[in-house]
PDB file of C-alpha atoms in Angstrom:
ATOM      1  CA  MET X 166       0.035   0.016  -0.038  1.00 47.00           C
ATOM      2  CA  LYS X 167       2.874   2.417   0.885  1.00 46.00           C
ATOM      3  CA  LYS X 168       4.457   1.738  -2.523  1.00 46.00           C
ATOM      4  CA  ILE X 169       1.180   2.633  -4.321  1.00 49.00           C
ATOM      5  CA  VAL X 170       0.703   5.781  -2.361  1.00 41.00           C
ATOM      6  CA  GLY X 171       4.377   6.755  -2.908  1.00 47.00           C
ATOM      7  CA  ALA X 172       4.096   6.069  -6.651  1.00 43.00           C
ATOM      8  CA  MET X 173       0.886   8.164  -6.821  1.00 44.00           C
ATOM      9  CA  SER X 174       2.565  11.045  -4.995  1.00 47.00           C
ATOM     10  CA  VAL X 175       5.469  11.041  -7.376  1.00 42.00           C
ATOM     11  CA  MET X 176       3.109  10.964 -10.420  1.00 48.00           C
ATOM     12  CA  ILE X 177       1.121  13.866  -9.093  1.00 48.00           C
ATOM     13  CA  LEU X 178       4.339  15.875  -8.406  1.00 48.00           C
ATOM     14  CA  LEU X 179       5.797  15.103 -11.852  1.00 46.00           C
ATOM     15  CA  THR X 180       2.451  16.034 -13.491  1.00 52.00           C
ATOM     16  CA  LEU X 181       2.420  19.415 -11.675  1.00 48.00           C
ATOM     17  CA  VAL X 182       6.106  20.167 -12.294  1.00 46.00           C
ATOM     18  CA  LEU X 183       6.228  19.139 -15.900  1.00 44.00           C
ATOM     19  CA  SER X 184       2.939  20.827 -16.771  1.00 49.00           C
ATOM     20  CA  ALA X 185       4.207  24.059 -15.235  1.00 49.00           C
ATOM     21  CA  TRP X 186       7.315  23.928 -17.274  1.00 44.00           C
ATOM     22  CA  LEU X 187       5.611  22.940 -20.571  1.00 42.00           C
ATOM     23  CA  LEU X 188       2.485  24.989 -20.576  1.00 46.00           C
ATOM     24  CA  PRO X 189       2.613  28.744 -21.191  1.00 46.00           C
ATOM     25  CA  ALA X 190       1.829  30.984 -18.221  1.00 46.00           C
ATOM     26  CA  ALA X 191      -0.987  32.654 -20.181  1.00 46.00           C
ATOM     27  CA  ALA X 192      -2.956  29.398 -20.094  1.00 49.00           C
ATOM     28  CA  ALA X 193      -3.950  29.977 -16.473  1.00 47.00           C
ATOM     29  CA  PRO X 194      -6.799  32.302 -15.493  1.00 46.00           C
ATOM     30  CA  SER X 195      -5.616  35.854 -14.715  1.00 67.00           C
ATOM     31  CA  LYS X 196      -6.313  35.704 -10.969  1.00 88.00           C
ATOM     32  CA  THR X 197      -4.692  32.280 -10.455  1.00 94.00           C
ATOM     33  CA  TYR X 198      -1.761  31.994  -8.118  1.00 96.00           C
ATOM     34  CA  VAL X 199       0.202  29.814  -5.791  1.00 98.00           C
ATOM     35  CA  LYS X 200       2.020  31.560  -2.915  1.00 97.00           C
ATOM     36  CA  LEU X 201       4.500  30.110  -0.438  1.00 98.00           C
ATOM     37  CA  LEU X 202       3.356  32.384   2.522  1.00 98.00           C
ATOM     38  CA  ASN X 203       6.375  31.788   4.748  1.00 98.00           C
ATOM     39  CA  PRO X 204       9.452  31.148   2.582  1.00 98.00           C
ATOM     40  CA  PRO X 205      12.742  30.614   4.323  1.00 97.00           C
ATOM     41  CA  LYS X 206      14.799  33.767   4.801  1.00 96.00           C
ATOM     42  CA  HIS X 207      17.400  34.145   2.017  1.00 97.00           C
ATOM     43  CA  GLY X 208      16.497  30.687   0.687  1.00 97.00           C
ATOM     44  CA  VAL X 209      17.961  28.822   3.666  1.00 98.00           C
ATOM     45  CA  LEU X 210      16.032  26.768   6.325  1.00 98.00           C
ATOM     46  CA  GLU X 211      18.168  25.775   9.323  1.00 98.00           C
ATOM     47  CA  LEU X 212      16.778  22.930  11.396  1.00 98.00           C
ATOM     48  CA  GLU X 213      18.206  20.984  14.329  1.00 98.00           C
ATOM     49  CA  VAL X 214      17.736  17.135  14.306  1.00 98.00           C
ATOM     50  CA  GLY X 215      14.176  16.629  15.390  1.00 97.00           C
ATOM     51  CA  GLU X 216      13.018  20.185  14.791  1.00 98.00           C
ATOM     52  CA  SER X 217      10.128  20.836  12.413  1.00 97.00           C
ATOM     53  CA  HIS X 218       9.002  23.738  10.317  1.00 97.00           C
ATOM     54  CA  THR X 219       5.598  23.974   8.612  1.00 98.00           C
ATOM     55  CA  PHE X 220       5.162  25.825   5.318  1.00 98.00           C
ATOM     56  CA  TYR X 221       1.835  27.252   4.280  1.00 98.00           C
ATOM     57  CA  ILE X 222       0.871  27.432   0.589  1.00 98.00           C
ATOM     58  CA  GLU X 223      -2.037  29.457  -0.495  1.00 98.00           C
ATOM     59  CA  VAL X 224      -3.707  28.529  -3.879  1.00 98.00           C
ATOM     60  CA  ALA X 225      -6.364  30.570  -5.510  1.00 97.00           C
ATOM     61  CA  SER X 226      -8.178  30.509  -8.893  1.00 96.00           C
ATOM     62  CA  GLU X 227     -11.005  32.477 -10.409  1.00 93.00           C
ATOM     63  CA  VAL X 228     -12.364  29.251 -11.964  1.00 94.00           C
ATOM     64  CA  PRO X 229     -12.892  26.030  -9.979  1.00 97.00           C
ATOM     65  CA  TYR X 230     -10.076  23.485 -10.136  1.00 97.00           C
ATOM     66  CA  LEU X 231     -10.414  19.707  -9.750  1.00 98.00           C
ATOM     67  CA  PHE X 232      -7.919  19.589  -6.892  1.00 98.00           C
ATOM     68  CA  ALA X 233      -5.003  21.459  -5.477  1.00 98.00           C
ATOM     69  CA  ALA X 234      -1.857  19.837  -4.209  1.00 98.00           C
ATOM     70  CA  ALA X 235       1.495  20.679  -2.605  1.00 98.00           C
ATOM     71  CA  LYS X 236       4.411  18.285  -2.597  1.00 97.00           C
ATOM     72  CA  VAL X 237       8.139  18.390  -1.831  1.00 97.00           C
ATOM     73  CA  ASP X 238      10.798  17.721  -4.494  1.00 96.00           C
ATOM     74  CA  GLN X 239      14.143  16.655  -3.046  1.00 96.00           C
ATOM     75  CA  TYR X 240      17.556  16.207  -4.654  1.00 96.00           C
ATOM     76  CA  TYR X 241      18.539  13.843  -1.769  1.00 96.00           C
ATOM     77  CA  PRO X 242      15.200  12.200  -0.818  1.00 94.00           C
ATOM     78  CA  GLY X 243      15.315  10.755   2.715  1.00 90.00           C
ATOM     79  CA  ARG X 244      18.768  12.187   3.517  1.00 94.00           C
ATOM     80  CA  GLY X 245      18.977  14.880   6.158  1.00 95.00           C
ATOM     81  CA  ILE X 246      15.311  15.776   6.323  1.00 96.00           C
ATOM     82  CA  HIS X 247      11.867  13.998   6.544  1.00 95.00           C
ATOM     83  CA  THR X 248       8.830  15.232   4.612  1.00 92.00           C
ATOM     84  CA  PRO X 249       5.700  13.095   5.090  1.00 86.00           C
ATOM     85  CA  GLY X 250       3.936  13.238   1.731  1.00 87.00           C
ATOM     86  CA  GLY X 251       2.312  16.494   1.029  1.00 95.00           C
ATOM     87  CA  ASP X 252      -1.141  18.120   1.256  1.00 98.00           C
ATOM     88  CA  GLN X 253      -4.139  18.025  -1.062  1.00 98.00           C
ATOM     89  CA  ALA X 254      -7.507  19.898  -1.266  1.00 98.00           C
ATOM     90  CA  GLY X 255     -10.542  18.887  -3.295  1.00 98.00           C
ATOM     91  CA  GLN X 256     -12.459  20.834  -5.908  1.00 98.00           C
ATOM     92  CA  GLY X 257     -12.746  24.571  -5.260  1.00 97.00           C
ATOM     93  CA  THR X 258     -11.372  28.020  -5.996  1.00 97.00           C
ATOM     94  CA  GLY X 259      -9.024  28.454  -3.090  1.00 97.00           C
ATOM     95  CA  ALA X 260      -7.245  26.501  -0.336  1.00 98.00           C
ATOM     96  CA  MET X 261      -4.523  26.687   2.245  1.00 98.00           C
ATOM     97  CA  LEU X 262      -2.125  23.761   2.064  1.00 98.00           C
ATOM     98  CA  GLU X 263       0.596  22.695   4.611  1.00 98.00           C
ATOM     99  CA  ILE X 264       3.914  20.873   4.343  1.00 97.00           C
ATOM    100  CA  THR X 265       6.065  20.091   7.404  1.00 97.00           C
ATOM    101  CA  ILE X 266       9.718  19.414   7.085  1.00 97.00           C
ATOM    102  CA  THR X 267      11.656  17.887   9.977  1.00 97.00           C
ATOM    103  CA  GLY X 268      15.402  17.650  10.523  1.00 97.00           C
ATOM    104  CA  LYS X 269      16.320  13.879  10.441  1.00 96.00           C
ATOM    105  CA  HIS X 270      20.083  13.700  10.217  1.00 96.00           C
ATOM    106  CA  SER X 271      22.997  16.027   9.630  1.00 98.00           C
ATOM    107  CA  THR X 272      23.360  17.310   6.021  1.00 98.00           C
ATOM    108  CA  ALA X 273      27.114  18.078   6.601  1.00 97.00           C
ATOM    109  CA  ASP X 274      28.217  15.070   4.466  1.00 97.00           C
ATOM    110  CA  LEU X 275      26.033  15.794   1.380  1.00 97.00           C
ATOM    111  CA  PRO X 276      28.020  16.807  -1.691  1.00 98.00           C
ATOM    112  CA  ALA X 277      27.477  19.933  -3.693  1.00 98.00           C
ATOM    113  CA  VAL X 278      24.823  19.829  -6.447  1.00 97.00           C
ATOM    114  CA  CYS X 279      24.678  21.660  -9.756  1.00 97.00           C
ATOM    115  CA  ASP X 280      22.055  21.815 -12.502  1.00 96.00           C
ATOM    116  CA  TRP X 281      19.156  21.082 -10.095  1.00 95.00           C
ATOM    117  CA  PRO X 282      16.368  22.123 -10.440  1.00 94.00           C
ATOM    118  CA  TRP X 283      17.464  24.045 -13.534  1.00 93.00           C
ATOM    119  CA  PRO X 284      20.620  24.235 -15.566  1.00 96.00           C
ATOM    120  CA  GLY X 285      23.133  26.458 -13.946  1.00 95.00           C
ATOM    121  CA  GLU X 286      21.536  26.353 -10.517  1.00 94.00           C
ATOM    122  CA  CYS X 287      24.165  25.223  -7.975  1.00 96.00           C
ATOM    123  CA  TRP X 288      24.028  24.344  -4.309  1.00 97.00           C
ATOM    124  CA  PRO X 289      26.923  24.164  -1.866  1.00 98.00           C
ATOM    125  CA  ALA X 290      28.110  21.003   0.025  1.00 98.00           C
ATOM    126  CA  GLY X 291      26.492  20.381   3.361  1.00 97.00           C
ATOM    127  CA  VAL X 292      22.921  21.268   2.378  1.00 98.00           C
ATOM    128  CA  ALA X 293      19.845  19.417   1.202  1.00 97.00           C
ATOM    129  CA  PRO X 294      18.387  21.179  -1.788  1.00 98.00           C
ATOM    130  CA  ILE X 295      14.607  20.894  -1.961  1.00 97.00           C
ATOM    131  CA  ALA X 296      11.620  22.624  -3.458  1.00 97.00           C
ATOM    132  CA  ILE X 297       7.971  22.917  -2.507  1.00 98.00           C
ATOM    133  CA  VAL X 298       5.696  22.526  -5.540  1.00 97.00           C
ATOM    134  CA  GLY X 299       2.078  23.778  -5.370  1.00 98.00           C
ATOM    135  CA  GLY X 300      -0.484  23.724  -7.983  1.00 97.00           C
ATOM    136  CA  MET X 301      -3.984  23.102  -9.278  1.00 98.00           C
ATOM    137  CA  ARG X 302      -5.400  20.584 -11.746  1.00 97.00           C
ATOM    138  CA  TYR X 303      -8.244  21.772 -14.011  1.00 97.00           C
ATOM    139  CA  ASP X 304     -10.121  19.795 -16.646  1.00 95.00           C
ATOM    140  CA  ASN X 305      -7.643  20.351 -19.386  1.00 93.00           C
ATOM    141  CA  ASP X 306      -4.887  22.279 -17.738  1.00 95.00           C
ATOM    142  CA  VAL X 307      -2.471  22.454 -14.767  1.00 96.00           C
ATOM    143  CA  TYR X 308      -1.059  25.517 -13.041  1.00 96.00           C
ATOM    144  CA  ALA X 309       1.918  25.081 -10.714  1.00 97.00           C
ATOM    145  CA  GLU X 310       4.681  27.092  -9.024  1.00 97.00           C
ATOM    146  CA  TYR X 311       8.033  25.835  -7.868  1.00 96.00           C
ATOM    147  CA  PHE X 312       9.816  27.227  -4.681  1.00 98.00           C
ATOM    148  CA  PRO X 313      13.362  25.928  -4.353  1.00 98.00           C
ATOM    149  CA  PHE X 314      15.548  26.459  -1.266  1.00 98.00           C
ATOM    150  CA  MET X 315      18.160  24.649   0.809  1.00 98.00           C
ATOM    151  CA  VAL X 316      17.890  23.001   4.258  1.00 98.00           C
ATOM    152  CA  ILE X 317      20.817  22.752   6.606  1.00 98.00           C
ATOM    153  CA  VAL X 318      20.770  20.276   9.548  1.00 98.00           C
ATOM    154  CA  PRO X 319      24.019  20.637  11.530  1.00 96.00           C
TER     155      PRO X 319
END
């Protein structure tokens, strides 16, 4: 059962991310947005082992969507931090989604990363690069936003 839920989460995440990159921004209704309400300062979240931080993602649309979802994309899944799934809301025009990230192990031994999530984007050694992806699925469209940052667990 866990494998099925995990596979479905990955498929939803990939659908949101790929659709956001492939579809033109003008395809979304004009008052549609996804906002990360409490982004980490300067793109860095510092957590101690066992410490958690909850992110709030607001989604809004002038036309009803089928569902809204927020997931975490990680370069090093399961290393340094723990993110239990994501959050999802049913049909509507607005929702508040939450994602909690918990420090699991030190990130000090993680090597530097380049070309993630985009070509030319580089992250230093000792951090876990991650991104929160939030979006909405419509009948024939998807709107999503990608919020990358780094997590340090000493």
